[in-house]
XYZ file of C-alpha atoms in Angstrom:
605
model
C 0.000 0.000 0.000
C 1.315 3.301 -0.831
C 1.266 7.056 0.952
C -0.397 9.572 -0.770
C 0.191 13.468 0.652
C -1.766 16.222 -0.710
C 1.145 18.809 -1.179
C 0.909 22.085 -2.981
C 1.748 22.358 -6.084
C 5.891 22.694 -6.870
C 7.536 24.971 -9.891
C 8.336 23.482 -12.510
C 12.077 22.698 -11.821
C 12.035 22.481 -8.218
C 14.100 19.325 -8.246
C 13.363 16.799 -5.350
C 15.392 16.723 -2.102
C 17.935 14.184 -3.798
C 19.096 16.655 -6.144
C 19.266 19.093 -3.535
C 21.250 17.052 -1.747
C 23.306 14.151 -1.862
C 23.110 14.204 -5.804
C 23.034 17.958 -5.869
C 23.191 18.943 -9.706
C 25.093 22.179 -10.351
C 23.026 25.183 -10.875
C 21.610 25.672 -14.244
C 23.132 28.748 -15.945
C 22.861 30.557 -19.460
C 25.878 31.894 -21.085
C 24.414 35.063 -21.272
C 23.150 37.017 -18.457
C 19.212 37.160 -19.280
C 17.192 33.960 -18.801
C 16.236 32.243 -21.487
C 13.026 32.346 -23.281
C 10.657 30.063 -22.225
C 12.555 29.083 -18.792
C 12.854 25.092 -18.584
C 12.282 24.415 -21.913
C 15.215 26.207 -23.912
C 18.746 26.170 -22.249
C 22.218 27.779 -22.892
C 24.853 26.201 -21.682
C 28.859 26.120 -21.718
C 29.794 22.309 -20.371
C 26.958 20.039 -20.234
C 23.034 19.840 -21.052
C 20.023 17.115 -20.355
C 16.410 17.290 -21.703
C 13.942 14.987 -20.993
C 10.434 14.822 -20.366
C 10.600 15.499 -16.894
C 12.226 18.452 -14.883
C 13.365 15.477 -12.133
C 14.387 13.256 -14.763
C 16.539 16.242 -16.165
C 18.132 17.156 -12.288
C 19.149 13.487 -11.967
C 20.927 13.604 -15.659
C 22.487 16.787 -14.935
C 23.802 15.457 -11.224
C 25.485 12.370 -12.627
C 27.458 15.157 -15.078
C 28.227 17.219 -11.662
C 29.259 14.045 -10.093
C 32.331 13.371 -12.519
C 29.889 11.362 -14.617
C 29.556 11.495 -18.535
C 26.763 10.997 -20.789
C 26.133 7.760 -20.953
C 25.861 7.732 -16.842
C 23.846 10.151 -17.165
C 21.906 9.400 -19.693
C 21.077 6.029 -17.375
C 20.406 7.665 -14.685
C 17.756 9.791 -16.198
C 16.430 7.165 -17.659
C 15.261 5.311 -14.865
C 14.227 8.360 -12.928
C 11.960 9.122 -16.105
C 11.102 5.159 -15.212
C 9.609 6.500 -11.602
C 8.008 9.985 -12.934
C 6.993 9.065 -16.223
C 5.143 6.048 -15.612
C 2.625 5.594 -18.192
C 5.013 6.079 -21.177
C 8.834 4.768 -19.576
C 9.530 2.303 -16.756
C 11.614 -0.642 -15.627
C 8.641 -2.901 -17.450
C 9.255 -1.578 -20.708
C 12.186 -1.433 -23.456
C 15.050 1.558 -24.667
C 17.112 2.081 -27.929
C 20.548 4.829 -27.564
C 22.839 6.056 -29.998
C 26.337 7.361 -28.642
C 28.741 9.076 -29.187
C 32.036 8.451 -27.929
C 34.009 11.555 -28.351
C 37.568 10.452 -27.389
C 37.369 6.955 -29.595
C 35.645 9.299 -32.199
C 33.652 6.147 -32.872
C 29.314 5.421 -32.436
C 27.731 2.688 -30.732
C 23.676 1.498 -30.792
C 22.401 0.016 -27.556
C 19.446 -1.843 -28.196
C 16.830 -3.465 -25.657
C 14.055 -4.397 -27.094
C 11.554 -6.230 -25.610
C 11.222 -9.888 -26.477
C 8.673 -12.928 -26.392
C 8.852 -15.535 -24.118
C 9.670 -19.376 -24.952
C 5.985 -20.657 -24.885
C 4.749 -22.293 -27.886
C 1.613 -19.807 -27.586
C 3.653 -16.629 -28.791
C 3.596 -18.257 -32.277
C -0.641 -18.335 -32.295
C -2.304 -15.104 -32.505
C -3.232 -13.173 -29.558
C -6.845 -13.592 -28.621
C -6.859 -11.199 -26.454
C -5.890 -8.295 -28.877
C -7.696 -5.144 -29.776
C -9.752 -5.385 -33.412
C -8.324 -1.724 -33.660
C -5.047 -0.455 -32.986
C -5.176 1.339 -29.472
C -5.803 5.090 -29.526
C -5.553 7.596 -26.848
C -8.490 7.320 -25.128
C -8.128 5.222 -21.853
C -10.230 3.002 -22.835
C -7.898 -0.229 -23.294
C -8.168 -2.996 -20.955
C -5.095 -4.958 -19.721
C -3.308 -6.969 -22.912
C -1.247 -9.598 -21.125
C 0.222 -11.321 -24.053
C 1.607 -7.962 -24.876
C 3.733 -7.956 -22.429
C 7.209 -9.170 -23.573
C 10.479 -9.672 -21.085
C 11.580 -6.172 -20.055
C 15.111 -5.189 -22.182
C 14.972 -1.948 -20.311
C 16.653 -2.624 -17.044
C 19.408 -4.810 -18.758
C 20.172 -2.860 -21.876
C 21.225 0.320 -19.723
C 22.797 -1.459 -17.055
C 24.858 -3.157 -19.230
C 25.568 0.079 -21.145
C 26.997 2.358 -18.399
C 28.758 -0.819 -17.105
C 31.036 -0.764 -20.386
C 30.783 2.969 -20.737
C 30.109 4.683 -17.972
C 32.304 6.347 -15.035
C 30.355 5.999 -11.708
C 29.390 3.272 -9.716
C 26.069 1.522 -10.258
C 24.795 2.785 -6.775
C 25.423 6.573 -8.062
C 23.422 6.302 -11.292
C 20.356 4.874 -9.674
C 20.547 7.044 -6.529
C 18.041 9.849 -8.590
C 15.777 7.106 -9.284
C 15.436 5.606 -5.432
C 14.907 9.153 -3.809
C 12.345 9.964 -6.394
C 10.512 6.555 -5.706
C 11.315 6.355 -1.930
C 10.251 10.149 -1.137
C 8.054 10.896 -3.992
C 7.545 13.376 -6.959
C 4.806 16.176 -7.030
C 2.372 14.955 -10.033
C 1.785 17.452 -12.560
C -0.188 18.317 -15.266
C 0.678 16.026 -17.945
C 0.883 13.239 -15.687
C -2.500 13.932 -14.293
C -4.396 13.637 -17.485
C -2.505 10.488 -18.530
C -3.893 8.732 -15.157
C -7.426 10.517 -16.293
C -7.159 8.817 -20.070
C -6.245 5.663 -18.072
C -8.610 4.847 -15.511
C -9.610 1.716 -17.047
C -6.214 0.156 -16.848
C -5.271 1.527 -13.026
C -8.562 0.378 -11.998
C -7.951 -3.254 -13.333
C -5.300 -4.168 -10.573
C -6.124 -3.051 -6.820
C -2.242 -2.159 -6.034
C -1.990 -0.377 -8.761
C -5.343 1.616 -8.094
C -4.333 1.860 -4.497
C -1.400 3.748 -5.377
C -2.279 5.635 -8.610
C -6.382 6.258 -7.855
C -6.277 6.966 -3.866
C -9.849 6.508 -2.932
C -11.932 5.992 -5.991
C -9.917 9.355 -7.657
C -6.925 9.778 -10.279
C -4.193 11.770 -8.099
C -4.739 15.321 -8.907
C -1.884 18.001 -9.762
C -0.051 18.813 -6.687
C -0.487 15.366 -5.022
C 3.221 13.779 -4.377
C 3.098 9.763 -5.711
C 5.342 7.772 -3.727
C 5.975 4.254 -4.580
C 7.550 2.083 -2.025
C 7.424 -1.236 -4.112
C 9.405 0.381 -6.628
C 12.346 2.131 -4.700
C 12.910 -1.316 -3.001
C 13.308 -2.976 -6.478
C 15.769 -0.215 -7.128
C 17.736 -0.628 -4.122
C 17.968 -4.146 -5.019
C 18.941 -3.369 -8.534
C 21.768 -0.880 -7.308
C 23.075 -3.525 -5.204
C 23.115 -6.863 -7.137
C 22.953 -5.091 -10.876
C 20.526 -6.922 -12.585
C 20.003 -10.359 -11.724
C 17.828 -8.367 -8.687
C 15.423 -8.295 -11.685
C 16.026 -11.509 -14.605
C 16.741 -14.364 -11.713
C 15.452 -14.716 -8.078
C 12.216 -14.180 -6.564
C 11.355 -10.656 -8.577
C 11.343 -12.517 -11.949
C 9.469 -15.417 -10.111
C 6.850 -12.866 -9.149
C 6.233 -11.183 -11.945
C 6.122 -13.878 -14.163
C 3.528 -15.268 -11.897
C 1.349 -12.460 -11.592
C 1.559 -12.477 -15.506
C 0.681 -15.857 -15.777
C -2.307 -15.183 -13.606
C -3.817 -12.773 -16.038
C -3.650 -14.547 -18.272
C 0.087 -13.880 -20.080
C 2.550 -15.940 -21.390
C 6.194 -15.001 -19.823
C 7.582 -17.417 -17.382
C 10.661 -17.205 -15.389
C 13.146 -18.638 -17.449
C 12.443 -16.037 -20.020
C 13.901 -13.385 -17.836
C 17.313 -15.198 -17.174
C 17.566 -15.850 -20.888
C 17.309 -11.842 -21.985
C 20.222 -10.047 -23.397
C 20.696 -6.719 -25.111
C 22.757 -6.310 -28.256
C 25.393 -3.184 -29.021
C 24.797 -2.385 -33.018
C 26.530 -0.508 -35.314
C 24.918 2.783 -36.229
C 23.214 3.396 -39.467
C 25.089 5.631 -41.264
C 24.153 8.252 -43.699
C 25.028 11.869 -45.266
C 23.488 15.107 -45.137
C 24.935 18.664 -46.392
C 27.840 19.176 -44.397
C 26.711 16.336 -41.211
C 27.092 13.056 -41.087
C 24.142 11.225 -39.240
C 23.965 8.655 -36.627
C 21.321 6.491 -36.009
C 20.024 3.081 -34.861
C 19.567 0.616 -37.140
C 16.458 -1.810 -37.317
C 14.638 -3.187 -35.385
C 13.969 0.692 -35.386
C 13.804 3.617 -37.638
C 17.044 5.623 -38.013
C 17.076 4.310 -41.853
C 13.692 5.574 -42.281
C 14.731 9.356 -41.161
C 17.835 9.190 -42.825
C 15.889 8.350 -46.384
C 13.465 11.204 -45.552
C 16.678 13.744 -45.250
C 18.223 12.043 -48.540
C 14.852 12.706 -50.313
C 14.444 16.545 -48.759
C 18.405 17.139 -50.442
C 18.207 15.784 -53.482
C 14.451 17.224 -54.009
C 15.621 20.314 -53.350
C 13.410 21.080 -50.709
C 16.667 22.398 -48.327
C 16.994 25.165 -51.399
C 13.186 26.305 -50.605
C 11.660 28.392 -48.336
C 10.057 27.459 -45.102
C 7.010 25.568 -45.452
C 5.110 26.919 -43.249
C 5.135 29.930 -45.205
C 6.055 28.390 -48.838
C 3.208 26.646 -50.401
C 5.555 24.558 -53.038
C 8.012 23.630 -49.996
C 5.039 22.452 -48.086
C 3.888 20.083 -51.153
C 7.170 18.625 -50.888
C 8.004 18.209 -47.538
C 4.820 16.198 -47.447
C 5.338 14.362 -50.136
C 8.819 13.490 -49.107
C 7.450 12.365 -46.043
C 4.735 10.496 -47.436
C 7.315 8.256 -49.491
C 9.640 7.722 -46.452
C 6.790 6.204 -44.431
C 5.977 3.705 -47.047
C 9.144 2.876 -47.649
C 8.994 2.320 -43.968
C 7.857 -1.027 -44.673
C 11.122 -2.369 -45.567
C 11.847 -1.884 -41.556
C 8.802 -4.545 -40.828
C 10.538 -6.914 -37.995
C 13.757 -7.499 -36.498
C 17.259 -8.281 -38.212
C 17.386 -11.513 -36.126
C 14.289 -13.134 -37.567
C 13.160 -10.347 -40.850
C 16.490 -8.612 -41.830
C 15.641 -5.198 -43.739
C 18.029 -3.032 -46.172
C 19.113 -0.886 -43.911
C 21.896 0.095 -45.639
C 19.722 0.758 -49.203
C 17.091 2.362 -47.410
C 19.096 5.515 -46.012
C 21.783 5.812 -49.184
C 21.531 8.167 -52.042
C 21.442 6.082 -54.143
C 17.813 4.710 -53.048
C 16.767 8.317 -52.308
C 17.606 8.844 -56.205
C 15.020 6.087 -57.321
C 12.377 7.656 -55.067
C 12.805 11.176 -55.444
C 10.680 11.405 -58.842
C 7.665 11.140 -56.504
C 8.014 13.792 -54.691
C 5.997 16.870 -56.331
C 3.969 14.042 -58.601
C 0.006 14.227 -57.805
C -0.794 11.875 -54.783
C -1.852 8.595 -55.668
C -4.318 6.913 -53.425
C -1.975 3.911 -52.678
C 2.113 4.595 -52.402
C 3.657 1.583 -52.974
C 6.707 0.604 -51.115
C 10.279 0.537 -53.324
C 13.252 -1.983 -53.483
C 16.083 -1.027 -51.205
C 17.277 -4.106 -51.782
C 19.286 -3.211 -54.849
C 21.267 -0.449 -53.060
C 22.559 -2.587 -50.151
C 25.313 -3.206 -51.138
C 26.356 -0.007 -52.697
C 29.543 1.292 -51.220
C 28.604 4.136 -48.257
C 30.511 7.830 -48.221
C 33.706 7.500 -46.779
C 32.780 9.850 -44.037
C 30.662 6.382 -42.613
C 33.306 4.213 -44.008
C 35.548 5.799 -41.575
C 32.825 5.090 -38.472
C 32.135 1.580 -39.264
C 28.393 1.778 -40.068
C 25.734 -1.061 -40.068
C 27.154 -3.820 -42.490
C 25.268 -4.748 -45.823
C 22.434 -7.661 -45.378
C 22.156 -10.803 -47.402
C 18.655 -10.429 -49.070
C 16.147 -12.970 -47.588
C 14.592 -15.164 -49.762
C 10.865 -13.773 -49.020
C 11.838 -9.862 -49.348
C 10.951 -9.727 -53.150
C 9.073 -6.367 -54.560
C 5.607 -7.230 -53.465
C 5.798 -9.467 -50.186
C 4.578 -8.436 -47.057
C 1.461 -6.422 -48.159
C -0.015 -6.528 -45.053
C 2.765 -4.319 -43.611
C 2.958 -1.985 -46.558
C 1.690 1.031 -44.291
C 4.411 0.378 -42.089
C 4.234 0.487 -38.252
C 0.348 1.016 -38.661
C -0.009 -0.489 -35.793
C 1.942 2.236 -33.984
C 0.037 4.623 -35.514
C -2.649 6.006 -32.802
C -0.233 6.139 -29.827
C 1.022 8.949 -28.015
C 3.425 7.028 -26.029
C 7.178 6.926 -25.536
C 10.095 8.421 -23.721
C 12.792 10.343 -25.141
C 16.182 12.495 -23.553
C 19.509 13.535 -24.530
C 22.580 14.035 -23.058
C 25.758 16.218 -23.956
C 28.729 16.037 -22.066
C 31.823 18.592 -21.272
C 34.108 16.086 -22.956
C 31.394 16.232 -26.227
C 30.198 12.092 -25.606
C 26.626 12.542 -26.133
C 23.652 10.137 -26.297
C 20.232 9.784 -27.603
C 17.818 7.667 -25.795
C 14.395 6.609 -26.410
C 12.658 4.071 -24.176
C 8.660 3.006 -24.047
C 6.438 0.589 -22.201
C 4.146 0.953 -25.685
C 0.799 2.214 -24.800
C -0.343 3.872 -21.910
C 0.897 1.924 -19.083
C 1.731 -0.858 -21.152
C 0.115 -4.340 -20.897
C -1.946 -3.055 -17.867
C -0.250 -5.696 -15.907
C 1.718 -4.392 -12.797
C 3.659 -6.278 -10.941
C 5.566 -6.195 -7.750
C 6.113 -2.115 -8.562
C 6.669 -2.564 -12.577
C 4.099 -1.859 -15.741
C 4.827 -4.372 -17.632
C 5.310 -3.381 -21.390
C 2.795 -3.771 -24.521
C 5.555 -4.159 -26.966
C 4.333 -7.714 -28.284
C 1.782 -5.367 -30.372
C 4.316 -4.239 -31.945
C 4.247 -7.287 -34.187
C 2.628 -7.540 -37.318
C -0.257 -10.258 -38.336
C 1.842 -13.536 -38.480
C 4.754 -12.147 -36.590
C 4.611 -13.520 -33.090
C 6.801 -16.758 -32.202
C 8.566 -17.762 -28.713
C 12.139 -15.931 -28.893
C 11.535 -12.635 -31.209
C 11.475 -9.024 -30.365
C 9.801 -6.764 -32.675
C 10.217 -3.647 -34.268
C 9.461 -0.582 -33.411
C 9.470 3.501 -35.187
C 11.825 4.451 -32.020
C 14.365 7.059 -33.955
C 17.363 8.379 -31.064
C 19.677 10.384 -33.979
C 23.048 11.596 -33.409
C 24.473 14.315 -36.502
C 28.060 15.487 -36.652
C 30.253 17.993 -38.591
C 33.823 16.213 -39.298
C 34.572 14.315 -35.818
C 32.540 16.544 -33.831
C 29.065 15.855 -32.508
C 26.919 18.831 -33.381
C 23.273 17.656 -33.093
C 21.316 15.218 -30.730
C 17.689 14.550 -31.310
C 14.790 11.904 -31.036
C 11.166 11.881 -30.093
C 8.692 9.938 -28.173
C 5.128 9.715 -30.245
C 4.882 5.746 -32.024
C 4.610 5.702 -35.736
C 4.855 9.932 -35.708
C 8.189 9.179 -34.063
C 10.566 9.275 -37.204
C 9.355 11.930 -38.832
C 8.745 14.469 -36.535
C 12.391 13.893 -36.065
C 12.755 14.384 -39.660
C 10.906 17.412 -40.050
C 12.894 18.869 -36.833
C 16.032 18.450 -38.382
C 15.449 19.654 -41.714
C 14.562 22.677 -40.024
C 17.827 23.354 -38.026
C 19.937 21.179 -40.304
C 18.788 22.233 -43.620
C 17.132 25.513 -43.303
C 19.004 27.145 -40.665
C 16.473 27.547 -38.049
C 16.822 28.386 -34.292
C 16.417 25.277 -32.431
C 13.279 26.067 -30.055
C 11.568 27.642 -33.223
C 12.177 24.346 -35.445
C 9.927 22.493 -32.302
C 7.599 24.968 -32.424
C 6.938 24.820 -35.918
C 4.134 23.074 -36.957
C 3.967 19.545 -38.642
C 2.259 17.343 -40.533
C 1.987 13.199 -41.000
C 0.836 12.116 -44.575
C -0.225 8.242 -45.187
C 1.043 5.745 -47.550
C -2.458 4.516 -47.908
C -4.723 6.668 -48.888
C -4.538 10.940 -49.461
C -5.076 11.403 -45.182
C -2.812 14.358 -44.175
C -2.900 15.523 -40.762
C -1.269 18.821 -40.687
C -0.896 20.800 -36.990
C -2.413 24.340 -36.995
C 0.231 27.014 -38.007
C 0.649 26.594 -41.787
C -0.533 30.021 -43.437
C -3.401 29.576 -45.131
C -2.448 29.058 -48.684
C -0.041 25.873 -47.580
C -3.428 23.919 -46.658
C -5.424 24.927 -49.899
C -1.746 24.131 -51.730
C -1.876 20.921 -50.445
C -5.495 20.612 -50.837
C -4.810 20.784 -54.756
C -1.612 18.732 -55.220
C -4.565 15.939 -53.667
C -4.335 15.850 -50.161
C -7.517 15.603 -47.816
C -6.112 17.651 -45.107
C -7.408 16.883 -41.361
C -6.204 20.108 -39.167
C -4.894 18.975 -35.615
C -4.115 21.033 -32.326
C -0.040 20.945 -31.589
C -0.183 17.676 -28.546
C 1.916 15.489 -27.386
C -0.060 12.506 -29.990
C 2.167 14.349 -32.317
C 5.832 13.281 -30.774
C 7.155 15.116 -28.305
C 11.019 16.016 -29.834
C 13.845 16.694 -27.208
C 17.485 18.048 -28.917
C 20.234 19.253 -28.676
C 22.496 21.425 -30.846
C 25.908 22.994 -30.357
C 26.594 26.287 -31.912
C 29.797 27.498 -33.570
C 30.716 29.188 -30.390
C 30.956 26.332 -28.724
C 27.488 27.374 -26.805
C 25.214 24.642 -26.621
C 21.628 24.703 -26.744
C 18.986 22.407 -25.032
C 15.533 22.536 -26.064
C 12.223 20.570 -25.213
C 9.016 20.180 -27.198
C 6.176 22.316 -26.121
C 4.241 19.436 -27.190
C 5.079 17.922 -24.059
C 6.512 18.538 -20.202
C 9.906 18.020 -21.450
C 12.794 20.272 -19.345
C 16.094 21.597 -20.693
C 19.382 22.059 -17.918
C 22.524 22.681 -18.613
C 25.885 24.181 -16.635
């Protein structure tokens, strides 16, 4: 049984008494003597900066870099405190993809931790318990429990700052205990997540104990503390993480799974492992970009950048001013997410072209279709036959994602069903993302989920347990695979130098919102907090949909309108990814910056 204390309501960054404390983070500063616009979500900072979605989540990042730490410990440590305030999108039950950069080796690294299906024969029969519609944002799912795949999240970033990181274990998830043990003030964002999730807190009496206090959601201002949780930490700080794959806790869970009707047993959690990738690898202009390869969707962004250059979209005008750029930034769009499909699994059981998808040499067979008339149906192309086309020497020189065999059943035409790719993503709002930039220039991009609103709906012994087994496509499923997923965490440098950090939490909107964010300050020139303001829009490969965010002058809708787009306007929300970056100046200045879409924070010292 939890505490609940009505408290008033905090500021916005009033860290918690860890961060004033024994994890005190420096004091946030600008390089110039004014405050920053838009305090807490646009920074300015000399040495080091953090965004994430959550102003503790950013303190513990940013005490980690006080504490002698670098990015990758802090990018950990951040991560699990986001697994303690963020609950419904981020958490121990759930799964995380990072890109790195490690400034001193001058070399990249992926960390991937996806989640990943049990051994039971069941997980290759379809789920019966599934939605007939993908989930939308509405509350109104009831707990999935053969979503739920083993957790990748608690492993992958252990494992990570274990090889990378500077501090001790203890140190990194020190944030993440106070904030569980003590409690953090709910806000807004957090309040009307428990609101559009009633259904799901209600469906376990713990979890409604803690999260609905007597019949009610807890209200803005209330202070969540969660007991069960910050005595799986401790236990995770002091035995790493067989505290959570072996022993009693994975007996536990597994069991209350089980009871609900799930599939994971306890030999599924000793068996996980994460995997370190190599980073997909791709020009643009004068940066080089970094991202992870499938099971996600670095490729996918990287193609949409290829297609923006060689369209000459960079050489337009804004386009949310510029009717003719706006026709083409959709359309480029539009052709990136159907190529999307080529992405459709996992590399260990449906290996995609990952190096085809994001080269020129693709983007040149596609590129006719941007400024054509839409077609109701955009068909997919054939990556394939770029694979193994040689990559700029700028990647050569960072070891990239090798070149795939083609699979036998990847010809032009398979896999219709998938052919609007991710679709199943397509509704959710969900999803985690932060960066990290250190004073030695390491930086990381990090995007972790527990899929839909509180995942599976199961909680156990202090955990959501993840939805990420709906993440697979009709006749996907079978014991032993993870899935795929539209996570995009995107590193960009100029020469050796890491310039840019980006990445968004939002499902199938994920990769291009990141897209459209760095065209903006990559191609056009744009101040970073104005490229996330900007408005964007998310065209479909099946059908003429467009849903465009209000801000585009008037003429760019009726332009669009014309070139055969049904238009659907949408209010800027957090549905539409919430994008967290960073960039670093020519002066050496760098700036943090957090989407208004969302409660993200930017700190920096």
């Amino acid at each position: 049984m939890s505490s609940t204390v009505r408290t008033p309501r905090l500021p916005l960054l009033a860290p918690v008494a860890l961060t004033l404390a024994a994890c005190a983070a420096p004091r946030a500063s600008s390089v110039t003597s004014a405050e920053p616009p838009l305090a807490g979500k646009r920074v300015e900072a000399r040495r080091g900066v953090v965004v994430t979605s959550a102003a503790d989540a950013s303190n513990a990042g940013l005490a980690m870099l006080a504490q002698g730490g670098n990015a990758i410990d802090a990018a950990v440590a951040a991560s699990f405190a986001l697994g303690v305030v963020d609950p419904s999108q981020t958490g121990l039950g759930g799964y995380a993809v990072g890109v790195a950069w490690l400034a001193k080796e001058k070399r990249a690294e992926v960390m991937e931790a996806m989640g990943q299906a049990g051994a039971d024969p069941a997980w290759g029969r379809p789920d019966p318990q599934a939605p007939s519609a993908p989930a939308v944002f509405d509350g109104g799912d009831a707990r999935q429990p053969r979503t739920a795949l083993v957790p990748g999240f608690v492993s992958g970033l252990l494992d990570w700052q274990a090889k990378r990181g500077k501090l001790t274990r203890a140190q990194v998830l020190a944030p993440a205990i106070a904030l569980a043990r003590d409690g953090f003030v709910v806000g807004p964002l957090n309040h009307r997540l428990f609101s559009a999730s009633v259904d799901k807190l209600k469906a376990d009496p713990e979890a409604a104990a803690l999260f609905m206090p007597g019949g009610e959601v807890l209200k803005v201002g209330d202070r969540l503390v969660q007991p069960k949780l910050a005595t799986l930490l401790e236990a995770i700080a002091r035995d790493g993480a067989s505290a959570f794959y072996t022993g009693e806790f994975a007996r536990r869970v597994a069991e209350k799974t089980r009871s609900v009707g799930g599939l994971l047993d306890a030999r599924d959690f000793a068996a996980y492992a994460p995997a370190m990738r190599r980073p997909v690898c791709s020009a643009f202009g004068r940066f080089t970009v970094l991202g992870a390869p499938s099971p996600v969707a670095g490729a996918s962004m990287a193609e949409l950048l290829q297609l923006a250059e060689r369209s000459g979209l960079t050489r337009m005008g804004d386009p949310t001013r510029d009717t003719a750029s706006a026709v083409r930034l959709a359309d480029a769009v539009r052709v990136s997410v159907a190529d999307r499909a080529l992405l459709r699994g996992h590399p260990e059981w449906a290996p995609g072209p990952v190096r085809g998808l994001s080269s020129a040499a693709f983007a040149g067979t596609r590129v006719a279709l941007v400024g054509q008339p839409v077609r109701d149906t955009l068909a997919r192309g054939d990556a394939w036959a770029q694979e193994n086309v040689a990559v700029e020497a700028r990647c050569a020189a960072l070891d990239p994602y090798p070149a795939t065999a083609r699979p036998a059943s990847s010809a032009p035409g398979d896999a219709d069903a998938a052919s609007d790719a991710f679709d199943h993503e397509a509704n959710g709002s969900q999803t985690s993302h932060l960066v990290v930039i250190d004073a030695e220039r390491n930086a990381v991009s990090l995007t972790s989920s527990v899929g839909v609103l509180f995942g599976s709906g199961v909680y156990a012994e202090g955990i959501w347990l993840n939805s990420s087994g709906n993440l697979f496509g009709r006749g996907e499923r079978a014991p032993g695979r993870k899935p795929g997923s539209a996570l995009t965490p995107t590193l960009m440098l100029e020469g050796d130098r890491v310039r840019f950090g980006l990445g968004a939490g939002g499902a199938a909107y994920i990769p291009t919102a990141v897209g459209q964010v760095a065209l903006r300050i990559a191609g056009w020139g744009q101040e970073p907090y104005a490229a996330l303001q900007a408005p964007r829009l998310q065209p479909s490969a099946i059908g003429r949909a467009l849903e465009i965010e209000q801000g585009f002058a008037l003429p760019v809708y009726g332009a669009l309108r014309s070139h055969g787009y049904v238009a659907t306007n949408r209010v800027a929300n957090l549905q539409f990814a919430g994008v967290h970056l960073f960039w670093v100046r020519p002066d050496g200045v760098i700036v943090g910056a957090a989407d208004p879409r969302r409660d993200g924070v930017a700190v920096g010292y």
